mmCIF file of C-alpha atoms in Angstrom:
data_model
loop_
_atom_site.group_PDB
_atom_site.id
_atom_site.type_symbol
_atom_site.label_atom_id
_atom_site.label_comp_id
_atom_site.label_asym_id
_atom_site.label_seq_id
_atom_site.Cartn_x
_atom_site.Cartn_y
_atom_site.Cartn_z
ATOM 1 C CA MET A 223 18.957 2.317 -4.214
ATOM 2 C CA THR A 224 15.346 1.246 -4.709
ATOM 3 C CA ASP A 225 14.033 3.598 -1.998
ATOM 4 C CA GLN A 226 15.851 6.583 -3.513
ATOM 5 C CA VAL A 227 14.450 5.891 -6.957
ATOM 6 C CA GLU A 228 10.881 5.127 -5.860
ATOM 7 C CA LYS A 229 10.637 8.598 -4.316
ATOM 8 C CA LEU A 230 11.258 10.167 -7.741
ATOM 9 C CA GLY A 231 7.899 8.994 -9.138
ATOM 10 C CA THR A 232 7.299 9.802 -12.805
ATOM 11 C CA ILE A 233 10.551 10.981 -14.390
ATOM 12 C CA VAL A 234 11.304 13.206 -17.367
ATOM 13 C CA SER A 235 14.988 12.923 -18.253
ATOM 14 C CA ILE A 236 16.112 15.657 -20.697
ATOM 15 C CA TRP A 237 19.592 15.881 -22.222
ATOM 16 C CA ALA A 238 21.483 17.311 -25.182
ATOM 17 C CA HIS A 239 22.795 14.198 -26.956
ATOM 18 C CA PRO A 240 21.973 10.491 -26.950
ATOM 19 C CA ASP A 241 24.462 8.964 -24.488
ATOM 20 C CA ASP A 242 24.255 11.883 -21.996
ATOM 21 C CA GLU A 243 21.268 10.230 -20.339
ATOM 22 C CA THR A 244 22.950 6.846 -20.080
ATOM 23 C CA TYR A 245 26.197 8.188 -18.657
ATOM 24 C CA LEU A 246 24.461 10.346 -16.062
ATOM 25 C CA ALA A 247 21.171 8.609 -15.301
ATOM 26 C CA GLY A 248 21.176 5.184 -16.956
ATOM 27 C CA GLY A 249 21.133 3.276 -13.685
ATOM 28 C CA LEU A 250 18.485 5.532 -12.219
ATOM 29 C CA MET A 251 16.197 5.225 -15.240
ATOM 30 C CA ALA A 252 16.587 1.444 -15.399
ATOM 31 C CA ALA A 253 15.760 1.126 -11.694
ATOM 32 C CA ALA A 254 12.714 3.362 -12.101
ATOM 33 C CA VAL A 255 11.400 1.309 -15.009
ATOM 34 C CA ALA A 256 11.938 -1.877 -12.994
ATOM 35 C CA ASN A 257 9.867 -0.306 -10.205
ATOM 36 C CA GLY A 258 6.994 0.353 -12.616
ATOM 37 C CA GLN A 259 7.568 4.118 -12.711
ATOM 38 C CA ARG A 260 6.983 6.073 -15.904
ATOM 39 C CA VAL A 261 10.198 7.339 -17.532
ATOM 40 C CA VAL A 262 10.204 9.744 -20.478
ATOM 41 C CA CYS A 263 13.660 10.346 -21.934
ATOM 42 C CA VAL A 264 14.347 13.261 -24.287
ATOM 43 C CA SER A 265 17.390 13.996 -26.465
ATOM 44 C CA ALA A 266 17.568 17.524 -27.883
ATOM 45 C CA THR A 267 19.813 16.432 -30.783
ATOM 46 C CA VAL A 268 20.857 13.177 -32.423
ATOM 47 C CA GLY A 269 24.524 14.082 -31.936
ATOM 48 C CA GLU A 270 25.276 14.090 -35.652
ATOM 49 C CA HIS A 271 28.572 15.969 -35.204
ATOM 50 C CA GLY A 272 29.890 13.894 -32.313
ATOM 51 C CA THR A 273 33.035 12.568 -33.971
ATOM 52 C CA ASP A 274 36.702 13.389 -34.462
ATOM 53 C CA ASP A 275 36.508 11.884 -37.959
ATOM 54 C CA PRO A 276 33.771 13.664 -39.951
ATOM 55 C CA VAL A 277 35.079 12.176 -43.208
ATOM 56 C CA ALA A 278 34.329 8.634 -42.074
ATOM 57 C CA TRP A 279 31.285 9.778 -40.107
ATOM 58 C CA PRO A 280 29.480 12.553 -42.017
ATOM 59 C CA PRO A 281 26.503 14.007 -40.111
ATOM 60 C CA GLU A 282 23.834 12.047 -41.969
ATOM 61 C CA ARG A 283 25.571 8.718 -41.321
ATOM 62 C CA LEU A 284 26.459 9.455 -37.710
ATOM 63 C CA GLY A 285 23.027 10.831 -36.857
ATOM 64 C CA ARG A 286 21.350 7.744 -38.298
ATOM 65 C CA THR A 287 23.732 5.437 -36.454
ATOM 66 C CA ARG A 288 23.323 7.254 -33.157
ATOM 67 C CA ARG A 289 19.549 6.832 -33.366
ATOM 68 C CA TRP A 290 20.088 3.081 -33.700
ATOM 69 C CA GLU A 291 22.613 3.069 -30.867
ATOM 70 C CA ALA A 292 20.243 5.028 -28.637
ATOM 71 C CA ALA A 293 17.401 2.628 -29.399
ATOM 72 C CA ALA A 294 19.632 -0.288 -28.383
ATOM 73 C CA ALA A 295 20.702 1.457 -25.175
ATOM 74 C CA MET A 296 17.117 2.307 -24.250
ATOM 75 C CA ALA A 297 16.128 -1.324 -24.850
ATOM 76 C CA VAL A 298 18.823 -2.440 -22.405
ATOM 77 C CA LEU A 299 17.644 0.090 -19.809
ATOM 78 C CA GLY A 300 13.979 -0.738 -20.392
ATOM 79 C CA VAL A 301 13.022 2.817 -21.384
ATOM 80 C CA THR A 302 10.255 2.674 -23.989
ATOM 81 C CA ASP A 303 9.501 6.400 -24.375
ATOM 82 C CA HIS A 304 12.552 8.116 -25.885
ATOM 83 C CA ARG A 305 11.966 11.290 -27.876
ATOM 84 C CA PHE A 306 14.232 13.399 -30.105
ATOM 85 C CA LEU A 307 13.696 17.142 -30.473
ATOM 86 C CA ASP A 308 15.996 17.257 -33.545
ATOM 87 C CA TYR A 309 17.816 20.482 -32.769
ATOM 88 C CA PRO A 310 21.258 20.956 -34.393
ATOM 89 C CA ASP A 311 24.123 19.228 -32.661
ATOM 90 C CA GLY A 312 26.663 21.855 -31.636
ATOM 91 C CA GLY A 313 24.299 24.665 -32.583
ATOM 92 C CA MET A 314 21.799 24.825 -29.736
ATOM 93 C CA ALA A 315 23.318 27.890 -28.089
ATOM 94 C CA ALA A 316 22.774 29.927 -31.264
ATOM 95 C CA LEU A 317 19.025 29.228 -31.375
ATOM 96 C CA ASP A 318 16.329 31.571 -30.120
ATOM 97 C CA PRO A 319 15.324 29.815 -26.884
ATOM 98 C CA THR A 320 11.677 30.872 -27.088
ATOM 99 C CA GLY A 321 10.492 27.949 -29.202
ATOM 100 C CA PRO A 322 12.486 25.230 -27.461
ATOM 101 C CA VAL A 323 11.448 26.470 -24.018
ATOM 102 C CA GLU A 324 7.787 26.498 -25.011
ATOM 103 C CA ARG A 325 8.114 23.022 -26.495
ATOM 104 C CA ILE A 326 9.733 21.567 -23.376
ATOM 105 C CA ALA A 327 7.218 23.337 -21.137
ATOM 106 C CA ALA A 328 4.377 21.759 -23.116
ATOM 107 C CA LEU A 329 5.982 18.349 -22.637
ATOM 108 C CA LEU A 330 6.276 18.897 -18.892
ATOM 109 C CA ILE A 331 2.665 19.996 -18.659
ATOM 110 C CA ASP A 332 1.563 16.928 -20.633
ATOM 111 C CA VAL A 333 3.603 14.380 -18.649
ATOM 112 C CA ALA A 334 3.265 16.117 -15.246
ATOM 113 C CA PRO A 335 6.453 14.556 -13.852
ATOM 114 C CA ASP A 336 7.353 14.194 -10.217
ATOM 115 C CA THR A 337 11.018 14.606 -11.140
ATOM 116 C CA VAL A 338 12.894 16.311 -13.994
ATOM 117 C CA LEU A 339 16.517 15.347 -14.642
ATOM 118 C CA THR A 340 19.025 17.367 -16.671
ATOM 119 C CA PHE A 341 22.461 18.972 -16.616
ATOM 120 C CA GLY A 342 23.491 21.633 -14.159
ATOM 121 C CA PRO A 343 24.478 25.084 -15.472
ATOM 122 C CA ASP A 344 28.061 23.962 -16.152
ATOM 123 C CA GLY A 345 26.840 21.119 -18.344
ATOM 124 C CA GLY A 346 29.230 18.805 -16.530
ATOM 125 C CA THR A 347 31.878 19.213 -19.232
ATOM 126 C CA PHE A 348 31.138 22.849 -20.167
ATOM 127 C CA HIS A 349 29.785 21.724 -23.537
ATOM 128 C CA PRO A 350 27.630 24.576 -24.923
ATOM 129 C CA ASP A 351 24.823 22.170 -25.865
ATOM 130 C CA HIS A 352 24.809 20.743 -22.334
ATOM 131 C CA GLN A 353 24.679 24.221 -20.823
ATOM 132 C CA THR A 354 21.945 25.297 -23.231
ATOM 133 C CA ILE A 355 19.627 22.376 -22.493
ATOM 134 C CA SER A 356 20.103 23.048 -18.781
ATOM 135 C CA ALA A 357 18.983 26.646 -19.268
ATOM 136 C CA TRP A 358 16.075 25.644 -21.514
ATOM 137 C CA VAL A 359 14.813 23.032 -19.082
ATOM 138 C CA GLY A 360 15.057 25.440 -16.153
ATOM 139 C CA ALA A 361 13.078 28.095 -18.016
ATOM 140 C CA ALA A 362 10.527 25.517 -19.224
ATOM 141 C CA TRP A 363 10.115 24.154 -15.701
ATOM 142 C CA ASP A 364 9.322 27.666 -14.498
ATOM 143 C CA ARG A 365 6.921 28.269 -17.384
ATOM 144 C CA ALA A 366 5.128 24.971 -16.724
ATOM 145 C CA GLY A 367 4.567 25.922 -13.080
ATOM 146 C CA ARG A 368 7.497 23.963 -11.646
ATOM 147 C CA PRO A 369 5.981 20.474 -11.873
ATOM 148 C CA GLY A 370 7.796 18.112 -9.537
ATOM 149 C CA ARG A 371 11.429 18.463 -8.510
ATOM 150 C CA LEU A 372 14.179 19.661 -10.840
ATOM 151 C CA LEU A 373 17.425 17.741 -10.307
ATOM 152 C CA HIS A 374 20.773 18.644 -11.841
ATOM 153 C CA ALA A 375 23.446 16.041 -12.524
ATOM 154 C CA THR A 376 26.624 16.759 -10.609
ATOM 155 C CA MET A 377 29.927 15.275 -9.508
ATOM 156 C CA THR A 378 30.926 14.821 -5.914
ATOM 157 C CA ALA A 379 34.215 16.089 -4.564
ATOM 158 C CA GLU A 380 35.100 12.471 -3.817
ATOM 159 C CA HIS A 381 34.423 11.459 -7.421
ATOM 160 C CA LEU A 382 36.575 14.255 -8.832
ATOM 161 C CA GLU A 383 39.405 13.459 -6.457
ATOM 162 C CA THR A 384 39.347 9.833 -7.581
ATOM 163 C CA TRP A 385 38.776 10.317 -11.299
ATOM 164 C CA GLY A 386 39.910 13.854 -12.129
ATOM 165 C CA GLU A 387 43.146 12.767 -13.787
ATOM 166 C CA ARG A 388 41.362 10.176 -15.892
ATOM 167 C CA TYR A 389 38.887 12.835 -17.070
ATOM 168 C CA GLU A 390 41.862 14.921 -18.183
ATOM 169 C CA GLN A 391 43.243 11.949 -20.112
ATOM 170 C CA TRP A 392 39.804 11.397 -21.594
ATOM 171 C CA ARG A 393 39.672 15.113 -22.554
ATOM 172 C CA VAL A 394 36.016 15.473 -21.666
ATOM 173 C CA PHE A 395 36.145 19.151 -20.659
ATOM 174 C CA MET A 396 35.408 21.672 -23.400
ATOM 175 C CA THR A 397 37.052 24.717 -21.779
ATOM 176 C CA ASP A 398 39.726 25.492 -19.187
ATOM 177 C CA GLU A 399 36.992 25.515 -16.527
ATOM 178 C CA ARG A 400 36.468 22.531 -14.270
ATOM 179 C CA PRO A 401 33.408 21.409 -12.271
ATOM 180 C CA VAL A 402 33.312 22.031 -8.551
ATOM 181 C CA GLY A 403 32.593 18.859 -6.636
ATOM 182 C CA VAL A 404 29.738 18.869 -4.138
ATOM 183 C CA ALA A 405 29.603 17.210 -0.740
ATOM 184 C CA ARG A 406 27.718 13.919 -0.687
ATOM 185 C CA GLU A 407 25.485 15.141 2.144
ATOM 186 C CA ASP A 408 24.157 17.863 -0.201
ATOM 187 C CA LEU A 409 22.942 15.392 -2.826
ATOM 188 C CA ALA A 410 19.274 14.747 -3.518
ATOM 189 C CA VAL A 411 20.148 11.469 -5.264
ATOM 190 C CA ASP A 412 23.312 9.475 -4.636
ATOM 191 C CA LEU A 413 23.283 6.153 -6.477
ATOM 192 C CA ARG A 414 26.175 3.719 -6.396
ATOM 193 C CA LEU A 415 25.651 0.958 -8.901
ATOM 194 C CA THR A 416 27.038 -2.526 -8.341
ATOM 195 C CA GLY A 417 26.471 -6.007 -9.683
ATOM 196 C CA ALA A 418 23.738 -6.454 -12.262
ATOM 197 C CA ALA A 419 22.701 -2.782 -12.112
ATOM 198 C CA LEU A 420 26.193 -1.650 -13.100
ATOM 199 C CA ASP A 421 26.502 -4.365 -15.731
ATOM 200 C CA ARG A 422 23.214 -3.225 -17.249
ATOM 201 C CA LYS A 423 24.324 0.393 -17.428
ATOM 202 C CA THR A 424 27.647 -0.667 -18.924
ATOM 203 C CA ALA A 425 25.864 -2.764 -21.549
ATOM 204 C CA ALA A 426 23.705 0.240 -22.458
ATOM 205 C CA LEU A 427 26.763 2.464 -22.784
ATOM 206 C CA LEU A 428 28.605 -0.092 -24.890
ATOM 207 C CA ALA A 429 25.626 -0.140 -27.273
ATOM 208 C CA MET A 430 26.658 3.439 -28.155
ATOM 209 C CA HIS A 431 29.845 2.248 -29.823
ATOM 210 C CA THR A 432 30.579 5.405 -31.841
ATOM 211 C CA GLN A 433 30.745 7.409 -28.627
ATOM 212 C CA VAL A 434 32.212 5.109 -26.002
ATOM 213 C CA ALA A 435 34.754 3.024 -27.911
ATOM 214 C CA PRO A 436 37.565 5.610 -27.588
ATOM 215 C CA ALA A 437 36.929 5.986 -23.851
ATOM 216 C CA VAL A 438 36.940 2.235 -23.254
ATOM 217 C CA ALA A 439 40.157 1.922 -25.258
ATOM 218 C CA LEU A 440 41.764 4.702 -23.224
ATOM 219 C CA LEU A 441 40.527 3.808 -19.750
ATOM 220 C CA GLY A 442 40.137 0.041 -19.989
ATOM 221 C CA ILE A 443 36.793 -1.573 -19.289
ATOM 222 C CA ASP A 444 37.342 -1.897 -15.533
ATOM 223 C CA ASP A 445 38.078 1.804 -14.994
ATOM 224 C CA PHE A 446 35.374 2.793 -17.486
ATOM 225 C CA GLN A 447 32.839 0.806 -15.498
ATOM 226 C CA ALA A 448 34.055 2.030 -12.110
ATOM 227 C CA LEU A 449 34.076 5.666 -13.245
ATOM 228 C CA ASN A 450 30.449 5.369 -14.352
ATOM 229 C CA ALA A 451 29.210 3.490 -11.283
ATOM 230 C CA GLY A 452 27.971 6.630 -9.516
ATOM 231 C CA GLU A 453 25.023 8.872 -10.415
ATOM 232 C CA ALA A 454 24.599 12.057 -8.394
ATOM 233 C CA PHE A 455 22.045 14.868 -8.491
ATOM 234 C CA ILE A 456 21.391 18.042 -6.550
ATOM 235 C CA GLU A 457 17.955 19.652 -6.247
ATOM 236 C CA VAL A 458 17.157 23.086 -7.658
ATOM 237 C CA ARG A 459 15.359 25.203 -5.091
#
């Protein structure tokens, strides 16, 4: 795992909501930090509408809590540069992309990363915010002169075969569409976390209690941990 991560150099990790980055790249970011690599993590929103109970968790309360949860998760992972863009949770697709794309491009020019991480076009779960940040980052990467490599989070065919039914139980997909699994030989990054690395990622995820508690209750901690043990990315050419 160390060799894979070292090759990524300076990393900018850009996602829609706090917890996206930990689910999809928590192990990678923690390993990079441990290697002495620079990691800049960016959340487009604070996820203030990420609840099935908006009476108990109105946006102001949930947004505030998710900032605290994200800070705790980043502390576990060792990431010290975590930025929020403060766009509206659930409303990114309705925004004029011009400003956000320019803002992200400026960040990429400033940091000059070797690697940029984000969602693929399907957003993994077909969440409109996930798909929007993917499009914004791709356009910003072009505008900034394509600094470094752009990597999209993905799921392997093997992963979907093993965990597809549990994803359905978890109800993670936002539409009737489903991701198409990729072959492992086509991956640019293929991390399989075990031991302390997996425990660390799990601890970071569990710090985001408002988001992960229902999944842990549904799946059980062993399946929750096993499902999140892999992190896979394909390279945009």
